[in-house]
Short mmCIF file of C-alpha atoms in Angstrom, two decimals:
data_model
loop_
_atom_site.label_atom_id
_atom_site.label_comp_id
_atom_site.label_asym_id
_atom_site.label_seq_id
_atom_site.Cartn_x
_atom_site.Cartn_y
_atom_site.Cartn_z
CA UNK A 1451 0.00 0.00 0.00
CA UNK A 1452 0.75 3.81 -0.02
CA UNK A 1453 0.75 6.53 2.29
CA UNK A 1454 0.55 10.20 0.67
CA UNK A 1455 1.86 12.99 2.74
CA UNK A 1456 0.25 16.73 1.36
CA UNK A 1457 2.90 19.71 2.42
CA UNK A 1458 2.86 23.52 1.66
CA UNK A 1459 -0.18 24.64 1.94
CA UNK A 1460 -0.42 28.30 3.62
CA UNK A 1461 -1.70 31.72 2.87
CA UNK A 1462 -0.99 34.05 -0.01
CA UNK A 1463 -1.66 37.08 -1.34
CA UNK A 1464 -3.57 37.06 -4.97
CA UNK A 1465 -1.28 37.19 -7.78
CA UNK A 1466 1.26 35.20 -5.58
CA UNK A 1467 3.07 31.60 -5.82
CA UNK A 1468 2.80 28.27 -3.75
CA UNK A 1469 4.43 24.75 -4.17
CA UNK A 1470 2.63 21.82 -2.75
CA UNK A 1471 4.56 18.84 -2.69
CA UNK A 1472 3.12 15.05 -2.15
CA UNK A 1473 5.64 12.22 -0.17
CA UNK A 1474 4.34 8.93 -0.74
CA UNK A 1475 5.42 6.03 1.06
CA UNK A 1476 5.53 2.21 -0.02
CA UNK A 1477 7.18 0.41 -3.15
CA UNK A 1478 6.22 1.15 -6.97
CA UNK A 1479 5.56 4.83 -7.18
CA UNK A 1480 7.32 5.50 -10.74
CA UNK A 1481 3.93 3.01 -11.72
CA UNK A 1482 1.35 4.87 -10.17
CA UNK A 1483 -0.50 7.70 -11.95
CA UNK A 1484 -0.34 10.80 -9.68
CA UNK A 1485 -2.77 13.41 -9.51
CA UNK A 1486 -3.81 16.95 -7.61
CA UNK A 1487 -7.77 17.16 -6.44
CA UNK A 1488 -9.39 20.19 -4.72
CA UNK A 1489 -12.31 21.26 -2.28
CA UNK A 1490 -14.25 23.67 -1.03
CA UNK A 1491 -17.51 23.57 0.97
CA UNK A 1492 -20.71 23.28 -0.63
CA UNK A 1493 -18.70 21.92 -3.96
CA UNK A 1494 -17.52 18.40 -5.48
CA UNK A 1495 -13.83 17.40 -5.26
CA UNK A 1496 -12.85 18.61 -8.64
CA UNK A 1497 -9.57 17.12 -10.54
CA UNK A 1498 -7.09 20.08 -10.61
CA UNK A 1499 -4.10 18.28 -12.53
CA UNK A 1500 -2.74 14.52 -13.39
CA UNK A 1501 0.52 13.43 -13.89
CA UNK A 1502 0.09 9.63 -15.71
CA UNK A 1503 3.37 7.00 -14.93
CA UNK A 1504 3.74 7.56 -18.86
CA UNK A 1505 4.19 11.33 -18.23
CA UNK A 1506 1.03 12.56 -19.94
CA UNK A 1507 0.17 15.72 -18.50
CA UNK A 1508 -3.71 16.15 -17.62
CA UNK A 1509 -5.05 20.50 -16.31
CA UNK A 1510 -8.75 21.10 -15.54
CA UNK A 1511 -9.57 24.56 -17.60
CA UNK A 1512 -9.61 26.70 -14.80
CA UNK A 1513 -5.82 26.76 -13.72
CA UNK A 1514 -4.34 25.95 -17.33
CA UNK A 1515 -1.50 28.30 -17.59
CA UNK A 1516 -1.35 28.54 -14.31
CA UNK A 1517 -0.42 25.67 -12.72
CA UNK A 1518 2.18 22.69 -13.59
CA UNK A 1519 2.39 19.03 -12.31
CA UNK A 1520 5.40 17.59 -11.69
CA UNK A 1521 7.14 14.09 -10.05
CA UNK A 1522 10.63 12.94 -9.09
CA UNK A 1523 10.79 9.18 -8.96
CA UNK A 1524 13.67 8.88 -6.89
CA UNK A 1525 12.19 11.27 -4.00
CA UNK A 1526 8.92 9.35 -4.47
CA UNK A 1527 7.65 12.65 -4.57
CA UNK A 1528 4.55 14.54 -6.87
CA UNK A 1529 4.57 18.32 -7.01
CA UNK A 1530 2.14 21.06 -7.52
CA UNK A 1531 3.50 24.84 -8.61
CA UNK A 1532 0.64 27.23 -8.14
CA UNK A 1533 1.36 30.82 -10.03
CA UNK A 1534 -0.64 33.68 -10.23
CA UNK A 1535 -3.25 32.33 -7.46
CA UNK A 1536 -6.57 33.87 -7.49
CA UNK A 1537 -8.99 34.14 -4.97
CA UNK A 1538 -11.09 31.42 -6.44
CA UNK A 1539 -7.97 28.82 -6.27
CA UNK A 1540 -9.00 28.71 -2.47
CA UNK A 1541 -9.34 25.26 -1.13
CA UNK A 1542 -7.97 22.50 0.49
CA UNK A 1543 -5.85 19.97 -2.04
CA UNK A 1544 -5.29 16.45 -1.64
CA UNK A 1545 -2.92 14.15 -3.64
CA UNK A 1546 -4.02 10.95 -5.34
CA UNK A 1547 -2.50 7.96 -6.45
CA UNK A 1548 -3.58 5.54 -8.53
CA UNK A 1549 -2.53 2.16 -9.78
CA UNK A 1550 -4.26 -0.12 -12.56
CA UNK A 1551 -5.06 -3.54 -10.06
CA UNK A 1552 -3.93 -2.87 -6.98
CA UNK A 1553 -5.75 0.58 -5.91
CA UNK A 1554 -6.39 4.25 -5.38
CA UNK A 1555 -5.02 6.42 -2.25
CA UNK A 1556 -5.78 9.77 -1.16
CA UNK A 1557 -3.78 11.86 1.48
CA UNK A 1558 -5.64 13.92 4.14
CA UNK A 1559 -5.62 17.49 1.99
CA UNK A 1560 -3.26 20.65 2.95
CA UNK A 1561 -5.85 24.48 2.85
CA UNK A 1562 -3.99 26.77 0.50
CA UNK A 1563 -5.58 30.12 1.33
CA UNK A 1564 -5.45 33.08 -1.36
CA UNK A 1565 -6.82 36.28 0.48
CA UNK A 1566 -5.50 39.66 0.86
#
């Protein structure tokens, strides 16, 4: 199994930058497809980027442009830059990881709050 570790969530000012990084634990993460989710009250949890095992590169409309998706294999790490943050890019984000027969994980979320 895998355990997914959300980091650098905070507070910025609109217009500003955040990286969010993912640590996953376990074997086999270069064969899991990785992928960014976010929240806010009263909505769905809405995809916000996927990074496939292949390295096909998946951005919901809203943040195209905005945001890139990244992973380093050998820190078993995924990565989410954030640039130009708007007000409406306030939620809380949770990694996923997901591997064809043997399952899907989700860490607990880190709030990323864009407010002046």
């Amino acid at each position: 199994q895998v355990q997914l570790v959300e980091s650098g969530g905070g507070l910025v000012q609109p217009g500003g930058s955040l990286r969010l990084s993912c640590a996953a634990s376990g074997s086999g993460f270069s064969f899991y497809d990785m992928g960014w989710y976010r929240q806010v009250p009263g909505k769905q949890r809405e995809l916000v980027a996927r990074i496939f095992s292949g390295g096909r590169l998946t951005y919901a409309d809203a943040v195209k442009g905005r945001f890139s998706i990244s992973r380093d294999n050998t820190k078993n790490t995924a990565y989410l830059q954030m640039s130009s943050l708007e007000p409406e890019d306030t939620a809380v984000y949770y990694c996923n990881a997901v591997r064809l027969r043997t399952g899907e994980y989700w860490g607990k979320g880190t709030l990323v709050t864009v407010s002046s």
